[in-house]
mmCIF file of C-alpha atoms in Angstrom:
data_model
loop_
_atom_site.group_PDB
_atom_site.id
_atom_site.type_symbol
_atom_site.label_atom_id
_atom_site.label_comp_id
_atom_site.label_asym_id
_atom_site.label_seq_id
_atom_site.Cartn_x
_atom_site.Cartn_y
_atom_site.Cartn_z
ATOM 1 C CA GLY G 1 -0.304 0.155 0.055
ATOM 2 C CA GLU G 2 0.742 3.661 -0.584
ATOM 3 C CA SER G 3 2.495 5.358 2.177
ATOM 4 C CA VAL G 4 1.447 8.674 3.416
ATOM 5 C CA GLY G 5 4.144 9.374 6.531
ATOM 6 C CA LEU G 6 7.012 10.233 4.072
ATOM 7 C CA HIS G 7 8.603 13.957 5.463
ATOM 8 C CA LEU G 8 5.883 14.141 8.279
ATOM 9 C CA PRO G 9 6.149 15.358 11.784
ATOM 10 C CA THR G 10 6.007 12.408 14.146
ATOM 11 C CA LEU G 11 4.509 11.367 17.367
ATOM 12 C CA SER G 12 5.313 7.969 18.792
ATOM 13 C CA VAL G 13 3.705 6.672 22.285
ATOM 14 C CA GLN G 14 3.269 4.039 24.280
ATOM 15 C CA GLU G 15 -0.300 2.050 23.860
ATOM 16 C CA GLY G 16 -2.009 3.234 27.305
ATOM 17 C CA ASP G 17 -0.715 6.720 26.759
ATOM 18 C CA ASN G 18 -3.052 10.061 25.694
ATOM 19 C CA SER G 19 -1.950 11.371 22.905
ATOM 20 C CA ILE G 20 -2.246 14.909 21.745
ATOM 21 C CA ILE G 21 -1.789 16.481 18.044
ATOM 22 C CA ASN G 22 -1.475 19.718 18.225
ATOM 23 C CA CYS G 23 -1.815 22.218 13.753
ATOM 24 C CA ALA G 24 -1.918 25.707 14.281
ATOM 25 C CA TYR G 25 -4.268 26.953 11.185
ATOM 26 C CA SER G 26 -3.886 29.619 8.635
ATOM 27 C CA ASN G 27 -7.559 31.973 7.845
ATOM 28 C CA SER G 28 -8.420 33.716 11.012
ATOM 29 C CA ALA G 29 -11.826 33.697 8.992
ATOM 30 C CA SER G 30 -12.564 29.872 9.478
ATOM 31 C CA ASP G 31 -15.263 28.995 11.416
ATOM 32 C CA TYR G 32 -15.215 25.250 10.841
ATOM 33 C CA PHE G 33 -12.294 22.425 11.962
ATOM 34 C CA ILE G 34 -12.506 19.100 11.134
ATOM 35 C CA TRP G 35 -9.735 16.269 12.110
ATOM 36 C CA TYR G 36 -9.223 13.339 9.497
ATOM 37 C CA LYS G 37 -7.503 9.973 9.892
ATOM 38 C CA GLN G 38 -5.697 8.288 7.286
ATOM 39 C CA GLU G 39 -4.188 5.001 7.452
ATOM 40 C CA SER G 40 -1.990 4.023 5.204
ATOM 41 C CA GLY G 41 -3.757 3.090 1.962
ATOM 42 C CA LYS G 42 -6.367 4.196 2.510
ATOM 43 C CA GLY G 43 -8.896 7.781 1.867
ATOM 44 C CA PRO G 44 -9.650 10.615 5.167
ATOM 45 C CA GLN G 45 -11.794 8.998 7.542
ATOM 46 C CA PHE G 46 -13.838 11.722 9.724
ATOM 47 C CA ILE G 47 -12.819 11.692 13.261
ATOM 48 C CA ILE G 48 -14.578 14.929 15.464
ATOM 49 C CA ASP G 49 -15.694 18.660 13.691
ATOM 50 C CA ILE G 50 -15.880 21.558 15.719
ATOM 51 C CA ARG G 51 -17.403 25.033 15.102
ATOM 52 C CA SER G 52 -15.452 27.999 16.143
ATOM 53 C CA ASN G 53 -18.427 29.155 18.235
ATOM 54 C CA MET G 54 -16.968 26.566 20.631
ATOM 55 C CA ASP G 55 -13.457 25.868 21.817
ATOM 56 C CA LYS G 56 -14.368 22.316 22.411
ATOM 57 C CA ARG G 57 -15.715 19.204 21.993
ATOM 58 C CA GLN G 58 -15.528 15.697 22.810
ATOM 59 C CA GLY G 59 -16.137 12.557 20.932
ATOM 60 C CA GLN G 60 -15.956 8.507 21.558
ATOM 61 C CA ARG G 61 -12.375 8.754 22.833
ATOM 62 C CA VAL G 62 -11.612 11.809 21.595
ATOM 63 C CA THR G 63 -11.394 15.366 22.350
ATOM 64 C CA VAL G 64 -10.937 18.704 20.181
ATOM 65 C CA LEU G 65 -9.715 21.925 21.622
ATOM 66 C CA LEU G 66 -10.176 24.785 19.381
ATOM 67 C CA ASN G 67 -7.936 27.926 20.725
ATOM 68 C CA LYS G 68 -9.462 31.198 17.978
ATOM 69 C CA THR G 69 -7.463 33.619 19.875
ATOM 70 C CA VAL G 70 -3.599 31.629 18.826
ATOM 71 C CA LYS G 71 -5.695 30.474 15.766
ATOM 72 C CA HIS G 72 -4.528 26.773 17.076
ATOM 73 C CA LEU G 73 -6.433 23.540 17.241
ATOM 74 C CA SER G 74 -5.839 20.104 19.101
ATOM 75 C CA LEU G 75 -6.781 16.576 18.397
ATOM 76 C CA GLN G 76 -6.735 14.510 21.877
ATOM 77 C CA ILE G 77 -6.884 10.875 21.939
ATOM 78 C CA ALA G 78 -7.151 8.975 24.911
ATOM 79 C CA ALA G 79 -6.092 5.707 25.668
ATOM 80 C CA THR G 80 -4.067 5.409 22.569
ATOM 81 C CA GLN G 81 -4.361 1.922 20.867
ATOM 82 C CA PRO G 82 -2.534 0.550 18.185
ATOM 83 C CA GLY G 83 -5.572 0.613 15.993
ATOM 84 C CA ASP G 84 -5.093 4.641 16.115
ATOM 85 C CA SER G 85 -2.144 4.372 14.423
ATOM 86 C CA ALA G 86 -2.207 6.607 11.262
ATOM 87 C CA VAL G 87 -1.570 10.118 9.664
ATOM 88 C CA TYR G 88 -3.666 12.692 11.048
ATOM 89 C CA PHE G 89 -5.189 15.710 9.380
ATOM 90 C CA CYS G 90 -6.592 19.201 10.788
ATOM 91 C CA ALA G 91 -9.135 20.894 8.015
ATOM 92 C CA GLU G 92 -10.360 24.915 7.688
ATOM 93 C CA ASN G 93 -13.103 25.636 6.273
ATOM 94 C CA GLY G 94 -11.774 28.774 5.216
ATOM 95 C CA GLY G 95 -15.254 30.768 7.015
ATOM 96 C CA ARG G 96 -17.873 30.054 4.241
ATOM 97 C CA GLY G 97 -20.977 30.523 6.613
ATOM 98 C CA GLY G 98 -20.603 27.350 8.491
ATOM 99 C CA SER G 99 -20.218 25.266 5.468
ATOM 100 C CA ASN G 100 -17.744 22.930 5.052
ATOM 101 C CA TYR G 101 -17.126 22.436 0.955
ATOM 102 C CA LYS G 102 -13.277 23.993 0.191
ATOM 103 C CA LEU G 103 -11.464 22.733 3.071
ATOM 104 C CA THR G 104 -8.252 23.592 3.499
ATOM 105 C CA PHE G 105 -5.620 20.292 4.874
ATOM 106 C CA GLY G 106 -2.980 20.806 7.544
ATOM 107 C CA LYS G 107 0.243 18.962 7.202
ATOM 108 C CA GLY G 108 -0.565 16.109 8.603
ATOM 109 C CA THR G 109 0.993 13.665 11.672
ATOM 110 C CA LEU G 110 1.849 10.530 12.229
ATOM 111 C CA LEU G 111 0.580 9.002 14.790
ATOM 112 C CA THR G 112 2.780 5.648 15.796
ATOM 113 C CA VAL G 113 1.498 3.440 18.460
ATOM 114 C CA ASN G 114 3.714 1.641 20.300
ATOM 115 C CA PRO G 115 2.405 -2.313 21.778
ATOM 116 C CA GLY O 1 -23.597 0.560 3.781
ATOM 117 C CA ALA O 2 -21.259 1.175 0.590
ATOM 118 C CA GLY O 3 -19.093 4.094 0.715
ATOM 119 C CA VAL O 4 -17.732 6.306 -2.366
ATOM 120 C CA SER O 5 -16.020 4.232 -5.151
ATOM 121 C CA GLN O 6 -13.182 5.435 -7.580
ATOM 122 C CA SER O 7 -12.334 3.436 -10.352
ATOM 123 C CA PRO O 8 -10.454 2.877 -12.039
ATOM 124 C CA ARG O 9 -7.627 2.412 -8.471
ATOM 125 C CA TYR O 10 -4.478 2.726 -10.390
ATOM 126 C CA LYS O 11 -4.048 4.122 -13.961
ATOM 127 C CA VAL O 12 -0.680 4.657 -15.886
ATOM 128 C CA THR O 13 -0.910 6.653 -18.798
ATOM 129 C CA LYS O 14 1.625 8.496 -21.474
ATOM 130 C CA ARG O 15 2.358 11.996 -21.886
ATOM 131 C CA GLY O 16 0.088 13.588 -23.949
ATOM 132 C CA GLN O 17 -3.096 11.154 -23.155
ATOM 133 C CA ASP O 18 -6.354 12.219 -21.848
ATOM 134 C CA VAL O 19 -7.542 10.355 -18.581
ATOM 135 C CA ALA O 20 -10.591 10.123 -16.753
ATOM 136 C CA LEU O 21 -11.083 9.136 -12.980
ATOM 137 C CA ARG O 22 -14.391 8.367 -11.926
ATOM 138 C CA CYS O 23 -16.406 8.893 -8.763
ATOM 139 C CA ASP O 24 -19.236 7.459 -7.740
ATOM 140 C CA PRO O 25 -20.968 9.122 -4.570
ATOM 141 C CA ILE O 26 -22.469 7.659 -1.984
ATOM 142 C CA SER O 27 -26.297 7.459 -2.792
ATOM 143 C CA GLY O 28 -27.907 10.261 -1.994
ATOM 144 C CA HIS O 29 -25.420 12.562 -1.061
ATOM 145 C CA VAL O 30 -26.171 15.650 -2.307
ATOM 146 C CA SER O 31 -22.442 17.224 -2.754
ATOM 147 C CA LEU O 32 -19.340 15.400 -4.297
ATOM 148 C CA TYR O 33 -15.724 17.001 -3.938
ATOM 149 C CA TRP O 34 -12.300 16.492 -5.480
ATOM 150 C CA TYR O 35 -8.934 16.777 -4.019
ATOM 151 C CA ARG O 36 -5.639 15.365 -5.290
ATOM 152 C CA GLN O 37 -2.704 14.142 -2.650
ATOM 153 C CA ALA O 38 0.400 14.462 -2.867
ATOM 154 C CA LEU O 39 2.231 11.886 -0.945
ATOM 155 C CA GLY O 40 2.230 13.467 2.496
ATOM 156 C CA GLN O 41 0.015 15.796 1.902
ATOM 157 C CA GLY O 42 -3.497 16.650 2.992
ATOM 158 C CA PRO O 43 -5.857 16.393 0.260
ATOM 159 C CA GLU O 44 -6.153 19.908 -1.845
ATOM 160 C CA PHE O 45 -9.259 20.836 -3.320
ATOM 161 C CA LEU O 46 -9.918 20.508 -7.272
ATOM 162 C CA THR O 47 -13.838 20.980 -7.562
ATOM 163 C CA TYR O 48 -17.095 20.757 -6.225
ATOM 164 C CA PHE O 49 -20.994 20.024 -7.172
ATOM 165 C CA ASN O 50 -24.187 20.604 -5.729
ATOM 166 C CA TYR O 51 -25.552 17.929 -7.350
ATOM 167 C CA GLU O 52 -24.970 17.914 -11.077
ATOM 168 C CA ALA O 53 -24.073 22.068 -10.194
ATOM 169 C CA GLN O 54 -20.724 22.555 -10.320
ATOM 170 C CA GLN O 55 -20.343 25.313 -7.740
ATOM 171 C CA ASP O 56 -16.786 26.032 -7.433
ATOM 172 C CA LYS O 57 -13.662 25.011 -9.521
ATOM 173 C CA SER O 58 -11.324 27.386 -8.366
ATOM 174 C CA GLY O 59 -9.055 24.356 -7.383
ATOM 175 C CA LEU O 60 -8.971 22.755 -10.874
ATOM 176 C CA PRO O 61 -4.731 23.211 -11.986
ATOM 177 C CA ASN O 62 -5.400 24.531 -15.662
ATOM 178 C CA ASP O 63 -7.936 24.061 -18.481
ATOM 179 C CA ARG O 64 -6.367 20.770 -19.299
ATOM 180 C CA PHE O 65 -8.455 19.423 -16.123
ATOM 181 C CA SER O 66 -12.336 19.601 -16.121
ATOM 182 C CA ALA O 67 -15.047 18.079 -14.747
ATOM 183 C CA GLU O 68 -18.791 16.562 -14.029
ATOM 184 C CA ARG O 69 -21.916 15.291 -13.157
ATOM 185 C CA PRO O 70 -24.632 15.379 -15.910
ATOM 186 C CA GLU O 71 -27.113 13.871 -13.664
ATOM 187 C CA GLY O 72 -26.665 14.594 -10.064
ATOM 188 C CA SER O 73 -24.516 11.097 -8.554
ATOM 189 C CA ILE O 74 -21.532 9.711 -10.446
ATOM 190 C CA SER O 75 -18.731 12.470 -11.312
ATOM 191 C CA THR O 76 -15.776 12.422 -13.678
ATOM 192 C CA LEU O 77 -12.755 14.264 -13.751
ATOM 193 C CA THR O 78 -11.340 14.281 -16.713
ATOM 194 C CA ILE O 79 -7.295 15.706 -17.523
ATOM 195 C CA GLN O 80 -6.455 16.251 -20.699
ATOM 196 C CA ARG O 81 -2.829 16.004 -22.425
ATOM 197 C CA THR O 82 -1.449 14.336 -19.580
ATOM 198 C CA GLU O 83 1.889 15.641 -18.041
ATOM 199 C CA GLN O 84 3.780 14.210 -15.581
ATOM 200 C CA ARG O 85 3.930 16.872 -12.826
ATOM 201 C CA ASP O 86 -0.425 15.788 -12.945
ATOM 202 C CA SER O 87 1.069 12.595 -10.825
ATOM 203 C CA ALA O 88 -0.670 12.087 -7.809
ATOM 204 C CA MET O 89 -3.817 10.312 -6.250
ATOM 205 C CA TYR O 90 -6.869 11.933 -6.943
ATOM 206 C CA ARG O 91 -9.709 11.239 -4.249
ATOM 207 C CA CYS O 92 -13.856 12.078 -4.513
ATOM 208 C CA ALA O 93 -15.605 12.734 -1.259
ATOM 209 C CA SER O 94 -19.264 13.264 -0.924
ATOM 210 C CA SER O 95 -21.218 14.753 1.700
ATOM 211 C CA LEU O 96 -25.057 14.607 2.805
ATOM 212 C CA ASN O 97 -25.845 17.816 3.355
ATOM 213 C CA LEU O 98 -29.169 18.139 5.011
ATOM 214 C CA ARG O 99 -29.749 19.337 8.561
ATOM 215 C CA GLY O 100 -25.701 20.190 9.125
ATOM 216 C CA SER O 101 -24.604 17.105 8.015
ATOM 217 C CA TYR O 102 -21.724 18.329 6.145
ATOM 218 C CA GLU O 103 -19.670 15.198 6.708
ATOM 219 C CA GLN O 104 -17.738 14.385 3.853
ATOM 220 C CA TYR O 105 -16.734 10.605 3.208
ATOM 221 C CA PHE O 106 -13.811 9.813 1.113
ATOM 222 C CA GLY O 107 -13.136 7.228 -1.222
ATOM 223 C CA PRO O 108 -9.655 5.345 -2.102
ATOM 224 C CA GLY O 109 -8.723 7.324 -4.173
ATOM 225 C CA THR O 110 -7.398 6.588 -7.858
ATOM 226 C CA ARG O 111 -3.469 6.724 -8.567
ATOM 227 C CA LEU O 112 -2.260 8.487 -11.608
ATOM 228 C CA THR O 113 0.990 7.562 -13.034
ATOM 229 C CA VAL O 114 2.141 9.756 -16.211
ATOM 230 C CA THR O 115 5.488 8.720 -17.519
#
């Protein structure tokens, strides 16, 4: 399969630890943000989203934090599992009134979970 | 249920040839998106449809690239007179766009190699 992990920031964690993946976005007008997970050889898979009127949103084992002041987004994964190993991308919508059609993706972070 | 499908999964073509990449979105999804993804990078927006109407084609690199979705379902991305720089993974995504559900579901992609 293809590798999407070349020349990417990497994060290596032990199974069971918590992971934090960070993303700096560029457009202060963006009002919708998404985290995607991409496993090798597959397309990006939606994890969680957040709108700019929130600063925190929780899902199953994942939490997204948004700091609009410094244009920073983070993804926290609790009790990281080997199946979480993948490249993680943040994406922003550039501020189109909440529609998300034209997403701009960040560079991605490769998460490796060691058993 | 069935996800987004793309065909062919791999395409090797000679420089100067035309290629047509097909995307079959999830049934009932209103919006369809085309992205290009270089190795180690996030997807880059190319164009977007609501039903059969092309809403935004600002991401298409030049006039050799075109896309259509004539019946509001299947879409074709066509690249004329291919060049080596067109080599990339081309990904399609679709979203439901009802009641605030804008999550984009990505297909497996078509790996295009221009020799």
